[in-house]
Tab-separated table of C-alpha atoms and ligand atoms in Angstrom:
chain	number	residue	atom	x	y	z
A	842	UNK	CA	30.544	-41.428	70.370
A	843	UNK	CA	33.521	-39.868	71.831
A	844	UNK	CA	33.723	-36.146	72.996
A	845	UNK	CA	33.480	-33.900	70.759
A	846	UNK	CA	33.882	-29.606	70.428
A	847	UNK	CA	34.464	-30.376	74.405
A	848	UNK	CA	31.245	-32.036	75.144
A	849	UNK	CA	31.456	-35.617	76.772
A	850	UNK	CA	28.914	-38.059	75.000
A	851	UNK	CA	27.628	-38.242	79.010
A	852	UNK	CA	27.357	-34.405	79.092
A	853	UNK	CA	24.332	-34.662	76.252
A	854	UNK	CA	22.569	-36.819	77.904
A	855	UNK	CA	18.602	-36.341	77.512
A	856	UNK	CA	19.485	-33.437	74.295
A	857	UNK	CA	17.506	-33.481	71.212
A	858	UNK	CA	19.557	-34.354	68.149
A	859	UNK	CA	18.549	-33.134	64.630
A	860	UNK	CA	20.144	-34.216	61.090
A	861	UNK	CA	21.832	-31.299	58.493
A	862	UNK	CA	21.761	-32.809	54.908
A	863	UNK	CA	24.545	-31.416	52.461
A	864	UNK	CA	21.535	-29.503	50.911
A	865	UNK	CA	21.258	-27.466	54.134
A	866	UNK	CA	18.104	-29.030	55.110
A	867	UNK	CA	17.866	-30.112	58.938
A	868	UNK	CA	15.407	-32.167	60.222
A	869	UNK	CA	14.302	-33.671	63.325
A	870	UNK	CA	15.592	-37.534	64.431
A	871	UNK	CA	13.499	-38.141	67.372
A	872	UNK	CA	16.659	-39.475	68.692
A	873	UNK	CA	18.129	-38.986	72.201
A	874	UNK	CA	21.352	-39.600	74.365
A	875	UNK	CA	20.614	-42.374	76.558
A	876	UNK	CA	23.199	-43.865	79.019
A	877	UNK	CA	23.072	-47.416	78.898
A	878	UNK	CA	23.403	-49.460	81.832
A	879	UNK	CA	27.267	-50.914	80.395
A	880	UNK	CA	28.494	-47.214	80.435
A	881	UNK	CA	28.603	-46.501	77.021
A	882	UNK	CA	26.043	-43.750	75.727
A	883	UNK	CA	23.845	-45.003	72.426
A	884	UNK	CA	21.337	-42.535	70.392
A	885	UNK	CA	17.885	-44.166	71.073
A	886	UNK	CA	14.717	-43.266	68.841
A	887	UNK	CA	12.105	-41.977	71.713
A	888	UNK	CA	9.259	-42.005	68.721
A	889	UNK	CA	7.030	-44.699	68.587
A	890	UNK	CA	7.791	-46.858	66.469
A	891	UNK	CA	11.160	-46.459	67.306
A	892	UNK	CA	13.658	-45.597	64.161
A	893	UNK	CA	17.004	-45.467	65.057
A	894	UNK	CA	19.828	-43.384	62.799
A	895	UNK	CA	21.497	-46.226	60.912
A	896	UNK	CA	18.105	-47.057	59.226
A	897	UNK	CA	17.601	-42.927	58.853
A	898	UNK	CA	20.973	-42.426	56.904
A	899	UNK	CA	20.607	-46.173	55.047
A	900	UNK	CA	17.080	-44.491	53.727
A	901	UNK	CA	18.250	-40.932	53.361
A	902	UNK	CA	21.179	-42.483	51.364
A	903	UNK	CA	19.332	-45.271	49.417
A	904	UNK	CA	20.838	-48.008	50.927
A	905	UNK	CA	19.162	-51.211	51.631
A	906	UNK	CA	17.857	-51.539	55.593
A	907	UNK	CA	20.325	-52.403	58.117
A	908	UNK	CA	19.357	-55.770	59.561
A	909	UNK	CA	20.809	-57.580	62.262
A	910	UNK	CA	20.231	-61.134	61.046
A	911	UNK	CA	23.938	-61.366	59.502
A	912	UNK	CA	25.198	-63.713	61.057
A	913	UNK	CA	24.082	-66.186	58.959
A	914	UNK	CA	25.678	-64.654	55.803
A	915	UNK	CA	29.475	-64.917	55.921
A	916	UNK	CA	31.220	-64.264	52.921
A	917	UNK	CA	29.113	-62.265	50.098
A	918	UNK	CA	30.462	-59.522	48.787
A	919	UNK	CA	30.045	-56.668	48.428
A	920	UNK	CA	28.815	-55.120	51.239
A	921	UNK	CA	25.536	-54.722	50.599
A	922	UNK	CA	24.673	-57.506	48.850
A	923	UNK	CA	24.357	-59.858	51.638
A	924	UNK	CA	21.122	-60.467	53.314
A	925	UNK	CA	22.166	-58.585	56.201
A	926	UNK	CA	24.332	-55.885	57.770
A	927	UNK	CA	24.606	-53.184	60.538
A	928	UNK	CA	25.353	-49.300	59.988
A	929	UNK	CA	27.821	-49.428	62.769
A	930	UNK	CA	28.845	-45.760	62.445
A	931	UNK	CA	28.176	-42.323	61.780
A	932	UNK	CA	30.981	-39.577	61.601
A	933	UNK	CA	29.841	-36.172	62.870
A	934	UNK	CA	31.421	-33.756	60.889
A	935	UNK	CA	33.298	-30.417	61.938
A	936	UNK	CA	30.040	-29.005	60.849
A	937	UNK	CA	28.166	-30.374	64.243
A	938	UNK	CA	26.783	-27.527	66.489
A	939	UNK	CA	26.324	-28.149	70.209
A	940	UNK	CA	23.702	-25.463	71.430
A	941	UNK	CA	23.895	-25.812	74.947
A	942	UNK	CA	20.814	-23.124	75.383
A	943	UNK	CA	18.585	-25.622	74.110
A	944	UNK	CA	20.050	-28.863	74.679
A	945	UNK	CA	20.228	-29.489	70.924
A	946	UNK	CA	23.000	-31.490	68.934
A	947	UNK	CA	22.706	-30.757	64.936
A	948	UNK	CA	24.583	-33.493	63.731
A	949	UNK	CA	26.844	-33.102	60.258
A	950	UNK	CA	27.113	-36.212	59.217
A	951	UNK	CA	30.525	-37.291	57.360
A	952	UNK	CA	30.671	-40.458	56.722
A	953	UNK	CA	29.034	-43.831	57.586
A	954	UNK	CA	30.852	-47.328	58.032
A	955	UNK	CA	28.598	-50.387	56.827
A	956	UNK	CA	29.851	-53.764	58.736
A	957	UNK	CA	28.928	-57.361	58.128
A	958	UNK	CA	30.868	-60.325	59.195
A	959	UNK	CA	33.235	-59.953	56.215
A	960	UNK	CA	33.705	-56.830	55.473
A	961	UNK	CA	33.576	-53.471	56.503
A	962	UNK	CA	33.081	-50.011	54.033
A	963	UNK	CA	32.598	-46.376	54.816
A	964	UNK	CA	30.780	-44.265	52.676
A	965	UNK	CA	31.142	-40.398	52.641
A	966	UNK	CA	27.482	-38.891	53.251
A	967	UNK	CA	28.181	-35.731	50.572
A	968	UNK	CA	30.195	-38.101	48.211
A	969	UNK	CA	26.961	-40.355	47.943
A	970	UNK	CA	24.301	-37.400	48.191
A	971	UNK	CA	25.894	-35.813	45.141
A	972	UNK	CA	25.499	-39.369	43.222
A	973	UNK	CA	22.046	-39.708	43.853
A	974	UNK	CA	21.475	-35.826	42.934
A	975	UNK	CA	22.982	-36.924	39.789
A	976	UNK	CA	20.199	-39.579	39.226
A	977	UNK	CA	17.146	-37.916	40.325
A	978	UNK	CA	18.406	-35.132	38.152
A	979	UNK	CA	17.767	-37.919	35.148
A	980	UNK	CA	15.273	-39.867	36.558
A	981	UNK	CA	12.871	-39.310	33.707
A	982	UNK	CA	14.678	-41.214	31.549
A	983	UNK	CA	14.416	-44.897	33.467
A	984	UNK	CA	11.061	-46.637	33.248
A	985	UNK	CA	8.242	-45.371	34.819
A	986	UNK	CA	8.003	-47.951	37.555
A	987	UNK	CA	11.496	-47.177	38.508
A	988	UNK	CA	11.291	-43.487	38.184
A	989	UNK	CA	8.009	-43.017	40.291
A	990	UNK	CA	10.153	-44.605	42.908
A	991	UNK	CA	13.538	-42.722	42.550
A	992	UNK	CA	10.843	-39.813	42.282
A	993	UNK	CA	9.579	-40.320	45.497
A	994	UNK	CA	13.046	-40.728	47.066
A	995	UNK	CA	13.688	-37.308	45.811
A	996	UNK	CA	10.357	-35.096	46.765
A	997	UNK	CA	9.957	-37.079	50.570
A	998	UNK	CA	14.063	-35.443	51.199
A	999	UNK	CA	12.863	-32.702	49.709
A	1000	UNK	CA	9.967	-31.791	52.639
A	1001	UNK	CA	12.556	-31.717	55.212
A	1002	UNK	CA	10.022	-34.008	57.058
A	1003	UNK	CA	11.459	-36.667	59.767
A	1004	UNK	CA	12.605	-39.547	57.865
A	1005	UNK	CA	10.393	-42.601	59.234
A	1006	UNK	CA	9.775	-46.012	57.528
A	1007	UNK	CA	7.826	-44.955	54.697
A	1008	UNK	CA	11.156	-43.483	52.968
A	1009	UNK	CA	12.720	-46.962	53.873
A	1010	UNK	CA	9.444	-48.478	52.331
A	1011	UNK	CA	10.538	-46.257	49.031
A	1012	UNK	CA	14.175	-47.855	48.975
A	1013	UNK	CA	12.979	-51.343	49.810
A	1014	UNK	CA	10.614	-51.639	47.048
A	1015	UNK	CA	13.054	-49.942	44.493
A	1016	UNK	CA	16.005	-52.502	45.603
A	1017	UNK	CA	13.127	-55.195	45.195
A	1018	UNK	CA	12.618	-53.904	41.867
A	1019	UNK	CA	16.577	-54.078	40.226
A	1020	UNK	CA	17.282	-56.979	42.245
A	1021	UNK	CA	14.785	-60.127	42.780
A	1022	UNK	CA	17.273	-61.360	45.456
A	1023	UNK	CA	16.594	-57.978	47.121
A	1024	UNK	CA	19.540	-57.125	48.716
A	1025	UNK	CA	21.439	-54.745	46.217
A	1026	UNK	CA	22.613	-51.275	46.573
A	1027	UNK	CA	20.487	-49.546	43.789
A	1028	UNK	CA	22.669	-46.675	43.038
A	1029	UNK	CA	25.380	-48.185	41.057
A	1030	UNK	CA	22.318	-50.243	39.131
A	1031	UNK	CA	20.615	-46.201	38.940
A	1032	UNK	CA	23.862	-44.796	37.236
A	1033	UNK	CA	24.354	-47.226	34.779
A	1034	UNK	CA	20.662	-46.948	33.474
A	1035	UNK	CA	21.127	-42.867	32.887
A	1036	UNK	CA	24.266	-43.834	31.796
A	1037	UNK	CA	26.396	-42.348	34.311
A	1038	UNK	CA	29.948	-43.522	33.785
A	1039	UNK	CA	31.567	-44.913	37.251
A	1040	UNK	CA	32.955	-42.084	38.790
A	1041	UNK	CA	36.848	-41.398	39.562
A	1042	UNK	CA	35.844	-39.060	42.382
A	1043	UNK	CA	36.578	-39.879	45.899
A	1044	UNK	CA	34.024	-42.337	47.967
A	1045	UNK	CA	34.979	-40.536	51.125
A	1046	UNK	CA	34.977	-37.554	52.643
A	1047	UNK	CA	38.767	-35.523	52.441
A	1048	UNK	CA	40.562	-36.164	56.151
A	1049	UNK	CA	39.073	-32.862	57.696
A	1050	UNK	CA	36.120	-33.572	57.734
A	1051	UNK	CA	37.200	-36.822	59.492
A	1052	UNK	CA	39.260	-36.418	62.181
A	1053	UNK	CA	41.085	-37.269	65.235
A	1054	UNK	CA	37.681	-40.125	65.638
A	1055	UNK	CA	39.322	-42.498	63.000
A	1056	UNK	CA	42.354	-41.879	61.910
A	1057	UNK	CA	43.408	-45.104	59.710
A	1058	UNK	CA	39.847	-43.855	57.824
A	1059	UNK	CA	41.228	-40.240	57.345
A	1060	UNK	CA	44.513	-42.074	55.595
A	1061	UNK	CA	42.762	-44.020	53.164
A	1062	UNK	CA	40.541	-41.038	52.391
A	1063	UNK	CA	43.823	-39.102	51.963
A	1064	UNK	CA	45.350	-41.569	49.753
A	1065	UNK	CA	41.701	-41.369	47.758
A	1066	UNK	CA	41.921	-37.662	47.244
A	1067	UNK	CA	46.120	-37.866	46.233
A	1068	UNK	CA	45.321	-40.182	43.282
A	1069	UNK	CA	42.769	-37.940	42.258
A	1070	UNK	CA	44.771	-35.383	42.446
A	1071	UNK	CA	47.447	-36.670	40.396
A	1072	UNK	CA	45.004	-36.483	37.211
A	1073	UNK	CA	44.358	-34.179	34.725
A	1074	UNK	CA	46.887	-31.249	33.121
A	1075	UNK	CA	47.257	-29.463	36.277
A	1076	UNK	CA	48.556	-32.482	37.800
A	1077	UNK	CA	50.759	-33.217	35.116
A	1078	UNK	CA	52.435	-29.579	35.378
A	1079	UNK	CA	52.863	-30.515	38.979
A	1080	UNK	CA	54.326	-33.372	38.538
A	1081	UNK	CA	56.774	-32.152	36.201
A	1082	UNK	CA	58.020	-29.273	38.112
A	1083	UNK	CA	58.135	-31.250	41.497
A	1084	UNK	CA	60.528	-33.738	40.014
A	1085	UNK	CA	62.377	-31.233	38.271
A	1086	UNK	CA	62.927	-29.270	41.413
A	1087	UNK	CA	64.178	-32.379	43.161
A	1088	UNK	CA	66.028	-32.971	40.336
A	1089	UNK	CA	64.823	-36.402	40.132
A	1090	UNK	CA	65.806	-37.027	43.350
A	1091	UNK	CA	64.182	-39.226	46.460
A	1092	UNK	CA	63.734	-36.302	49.234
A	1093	UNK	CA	64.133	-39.273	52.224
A	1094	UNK	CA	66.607	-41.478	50.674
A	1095	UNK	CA	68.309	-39.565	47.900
A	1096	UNK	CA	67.878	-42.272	44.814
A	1097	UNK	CA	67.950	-40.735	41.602
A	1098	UNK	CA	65.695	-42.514	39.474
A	1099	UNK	CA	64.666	-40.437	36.799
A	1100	UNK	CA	65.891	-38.225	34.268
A	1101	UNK	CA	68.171	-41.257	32.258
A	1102	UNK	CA	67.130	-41.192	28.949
A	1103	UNK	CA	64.675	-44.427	27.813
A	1104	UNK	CA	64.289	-45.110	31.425
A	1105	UNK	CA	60.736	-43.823	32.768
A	1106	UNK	CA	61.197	-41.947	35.340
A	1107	UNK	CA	61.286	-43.821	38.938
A	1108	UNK	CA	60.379	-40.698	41.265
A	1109	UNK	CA	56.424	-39.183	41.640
A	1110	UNK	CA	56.066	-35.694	42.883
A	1111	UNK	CA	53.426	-36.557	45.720
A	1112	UNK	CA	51.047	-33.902	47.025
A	1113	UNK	CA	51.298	-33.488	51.229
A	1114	UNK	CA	47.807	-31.705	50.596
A	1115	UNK	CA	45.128	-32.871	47.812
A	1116	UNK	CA	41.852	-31.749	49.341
A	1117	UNK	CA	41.364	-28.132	50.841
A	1118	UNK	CA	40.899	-24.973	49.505
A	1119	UNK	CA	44.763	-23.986	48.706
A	1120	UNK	CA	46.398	-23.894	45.300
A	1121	UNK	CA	47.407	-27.953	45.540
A	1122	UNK	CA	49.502	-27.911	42.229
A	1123	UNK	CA	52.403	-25.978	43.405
A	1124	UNK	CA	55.935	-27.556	44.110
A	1125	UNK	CA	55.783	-26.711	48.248
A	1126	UNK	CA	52.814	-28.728	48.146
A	1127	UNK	CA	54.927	-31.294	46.470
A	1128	UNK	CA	57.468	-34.026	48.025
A	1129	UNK	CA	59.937	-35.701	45.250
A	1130	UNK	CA	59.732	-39.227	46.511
A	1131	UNK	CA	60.455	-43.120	44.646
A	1132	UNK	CA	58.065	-45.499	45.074
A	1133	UNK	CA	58.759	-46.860	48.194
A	1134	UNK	CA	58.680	-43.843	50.053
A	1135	UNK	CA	55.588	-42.719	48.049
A	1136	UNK	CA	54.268	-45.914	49.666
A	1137	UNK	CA	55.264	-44.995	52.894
A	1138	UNK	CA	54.347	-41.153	52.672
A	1139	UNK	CA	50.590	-42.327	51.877
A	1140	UNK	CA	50.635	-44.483	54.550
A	1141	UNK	CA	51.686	-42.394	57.054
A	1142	UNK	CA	53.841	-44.235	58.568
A	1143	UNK	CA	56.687	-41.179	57.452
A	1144	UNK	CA	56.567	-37.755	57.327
A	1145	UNK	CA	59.287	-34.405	56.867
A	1146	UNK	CA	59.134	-32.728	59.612
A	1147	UNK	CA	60.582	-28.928	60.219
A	1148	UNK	CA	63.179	-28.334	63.456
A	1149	UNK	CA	64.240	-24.730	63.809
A	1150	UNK	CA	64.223	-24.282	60.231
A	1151	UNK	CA	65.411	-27.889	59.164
A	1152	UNK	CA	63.894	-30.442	57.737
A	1153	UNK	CA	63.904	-33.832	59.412
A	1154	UNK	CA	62.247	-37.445	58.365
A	1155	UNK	CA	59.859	-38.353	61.131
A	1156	UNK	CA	58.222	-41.798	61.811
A	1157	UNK	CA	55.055	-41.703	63.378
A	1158	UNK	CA	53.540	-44.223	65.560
A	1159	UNK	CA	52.333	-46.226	62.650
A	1160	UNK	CA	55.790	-47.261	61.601
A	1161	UNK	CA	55.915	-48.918	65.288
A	1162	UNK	CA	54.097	-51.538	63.667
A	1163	UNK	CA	56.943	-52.682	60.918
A	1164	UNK	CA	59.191	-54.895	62.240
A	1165	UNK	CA	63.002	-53.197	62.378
A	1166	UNK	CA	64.587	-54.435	58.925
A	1167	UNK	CA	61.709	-52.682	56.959
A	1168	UNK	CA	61.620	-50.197	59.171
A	1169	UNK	CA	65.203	-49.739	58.246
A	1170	UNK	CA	64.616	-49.842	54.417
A	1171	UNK	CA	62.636	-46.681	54.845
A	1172	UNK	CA	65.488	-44.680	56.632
A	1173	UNK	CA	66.272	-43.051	59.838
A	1174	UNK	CA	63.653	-41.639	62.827
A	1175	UNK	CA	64.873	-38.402	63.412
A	1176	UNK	CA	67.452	-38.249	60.719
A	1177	UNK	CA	67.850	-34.819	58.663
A	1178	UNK	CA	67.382	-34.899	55.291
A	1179	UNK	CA	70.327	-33.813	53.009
A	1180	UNK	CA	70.332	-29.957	51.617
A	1181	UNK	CA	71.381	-31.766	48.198
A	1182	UNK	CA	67.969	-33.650	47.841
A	1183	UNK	CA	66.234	-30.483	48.210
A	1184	UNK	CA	64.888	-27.705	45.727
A	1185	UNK	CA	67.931	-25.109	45.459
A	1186	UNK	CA	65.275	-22.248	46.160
A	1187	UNK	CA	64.426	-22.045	49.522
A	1188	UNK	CA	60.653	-21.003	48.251
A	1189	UNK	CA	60.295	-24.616	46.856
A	1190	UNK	CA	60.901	-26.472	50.070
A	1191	UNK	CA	57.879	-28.337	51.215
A	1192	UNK	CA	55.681	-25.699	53.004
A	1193	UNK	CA	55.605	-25.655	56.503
A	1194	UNK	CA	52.230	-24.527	56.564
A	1195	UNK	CA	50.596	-27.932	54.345
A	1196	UNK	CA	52.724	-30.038	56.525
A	1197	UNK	CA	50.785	-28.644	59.813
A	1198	UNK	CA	48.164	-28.749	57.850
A	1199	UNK	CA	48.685	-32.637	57.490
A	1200	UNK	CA	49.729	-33.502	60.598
A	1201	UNK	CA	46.135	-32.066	62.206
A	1202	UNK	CA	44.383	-33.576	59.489
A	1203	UNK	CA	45.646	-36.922	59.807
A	1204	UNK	CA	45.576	-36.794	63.714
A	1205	UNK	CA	49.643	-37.605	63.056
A	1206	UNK	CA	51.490	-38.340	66.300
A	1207	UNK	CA	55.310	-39.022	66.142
A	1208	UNK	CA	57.051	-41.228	67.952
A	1209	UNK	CA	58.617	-39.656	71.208
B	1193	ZN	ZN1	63.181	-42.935	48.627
């Protein structure tokens, strides 16, 4: 934990924390702030037995219990299918309320990260909740052994009770149940029997609901929701007019690769935003940019950037990281980008607004 709406994790120490679920729901943890003797604050379970939050989200969530005893399983895949693995993190979400009245921390949970000695995968808490909504929604349709179970899942969440090891009991004996081994994540197995097709929706929550906590999470996650985003008609309107605006052209390096007859068209019309509430599919939410810069865009590693009306092309601290030849290949820190490799309307330039937008989303620094 690291501070948070101006609270210090060592500021909470001895507060009560309690759990909102995406249906609204919020229930109590039993867990507390307790300052460990290295320094660094943990959330300890003061019920007895003690049940700590990873194996409270793994059972909210369906997953199979976080275990320790990894160490002797090195390189199955995925995740969780290995005989053990730790829920090593839970994002609190803008959504968390500090109530300093009562000494009570409602947590919003984001996103969790699930670690074994191979691997590491975070999972966004809503993303996942809607699947398994999706499933209890047809759970009459597995067999009855099954759908008691996924049943039971559904009605304990349901009570708003405190989540203890009876709910983990539920998931344990369902991932028994598809898997002899007994180590599976049951959802995917779930889907396919009420024949939902895999899903193209993001995994992970969009970057704002992220943060400054993780920022190389918040990337991916924006990367997720772009190539989303770049499906369906909308999209392809978007994608039309963006390039067409640009006339075809690369907004950092200038490369026209697109509009030559039988050659497909070299240039994407990239969205700076592809997960808030804004209308996305509009041309100053769109960058004309060829694949390498696409690349680079996505990565963050460069950005426009707007001086006293100007736009510039701005590394951030990422691009620290390349060494200096690919670093040149991708332009110019601080260089301003040519009038000519811009819309002709002044109303089609990237808006200023998205790109702030980004930048706090993204936690985006530049390099001084
Ligand atoms: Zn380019």
């Amino acid at each position: 934990m690291g501070n948070h709406h101006g609270y210090a994790a060592i500021d909470l120490e001895g507060w009560r924390f309690f759990l909102r679920w995406p249906d609204g729901l919020i229930r109590e943890t039993g867990l507390e702030l307790e300052a460990a003797g290295s320094g660094k604050p943990r959330l300890r379970s003061n019920w007895s037995p003690q049940f700590q939050i990873g194996r409270i989200m793994a059972a909210m969530l369906m997953l199979p219990d976080p275990r320790r005893e990894y160490a002797q399983t090195y390189d199955a895949l995925p995740i969780a299918r290995v005989k053990g693995y730790v829920l090593a993190r839970v994002g609190f979400g803008p959504g968390t309320e500090f109530a300093g009245v009562t000494d009570q921390v409602t947590i919003d949970p984001s996103y969790i990260t699930l670690v074994n000695l191979a691997d590491e995968v975070s999972i966004g808490v809503t993303q996942r909740w809607q699947r398994l909504q999706a499933v209890y929604a047809a759970a009459n349709t597995l067999p009855d052994s099954v759908s008691s179970l996924v049943r039971q899942h559904r009605d304990f969440l349901a009570t708003g009770e405190p989540v203890t090891a009876s709910l983990t009991n539920v998931v344990s004996q369902l991932v028994r149940l598809l898997d002899p081994n007994g180590q599976g994540d049951p959802l995917p197995w779930l889907e396919r029997a009420v024949g939902i097709a895999e899903s193209a929706e993001p995994t992970l929550p969009s970057p704002d609901q992220i943060g400054e906590e993780d920022r190389d999470l918040a990337i991916r996650a924006a990367t997720q929701y772009r190539l989303t985003r770049a499906r369906g008609a909308s999209a392809a309107r978007f994608s039309r007019a963006t390039r067409d605006a640009y006339g075809h052209r690369c907004l950092f390096c200038g490369g026209k690769f697109g509009g030559i007859p039988q050659i497909r068209s070299g240039v994407d019309a990239a969205h700076i935003l592809a997960w808030n509430t804004y209308d996305l599919d509009v041309v100053p939410n769109g960058l004309c940019l060829c694949k390498l810069h696409h690349w680079a865009f996505d990565a963050a590693l460069v950005l426009p950037v707007y001086r006293d009306g100007e736009l510039y092309l701005a590394f951030t601290e990422l691009a620290t990281e390349l060494d200096d030849h690919s670093c040149g290949l991708l332009g110019i820190d601080g260089a301003p980008l040519d009038r000519a490799y811009l819309p002709e309307t002044k109303a089609l330039w990237p808006s200023k607004r998205y790109l702030d937008h980004l930048y706090a989303d993204l936690a985006i620094s530049f390099t001084p």
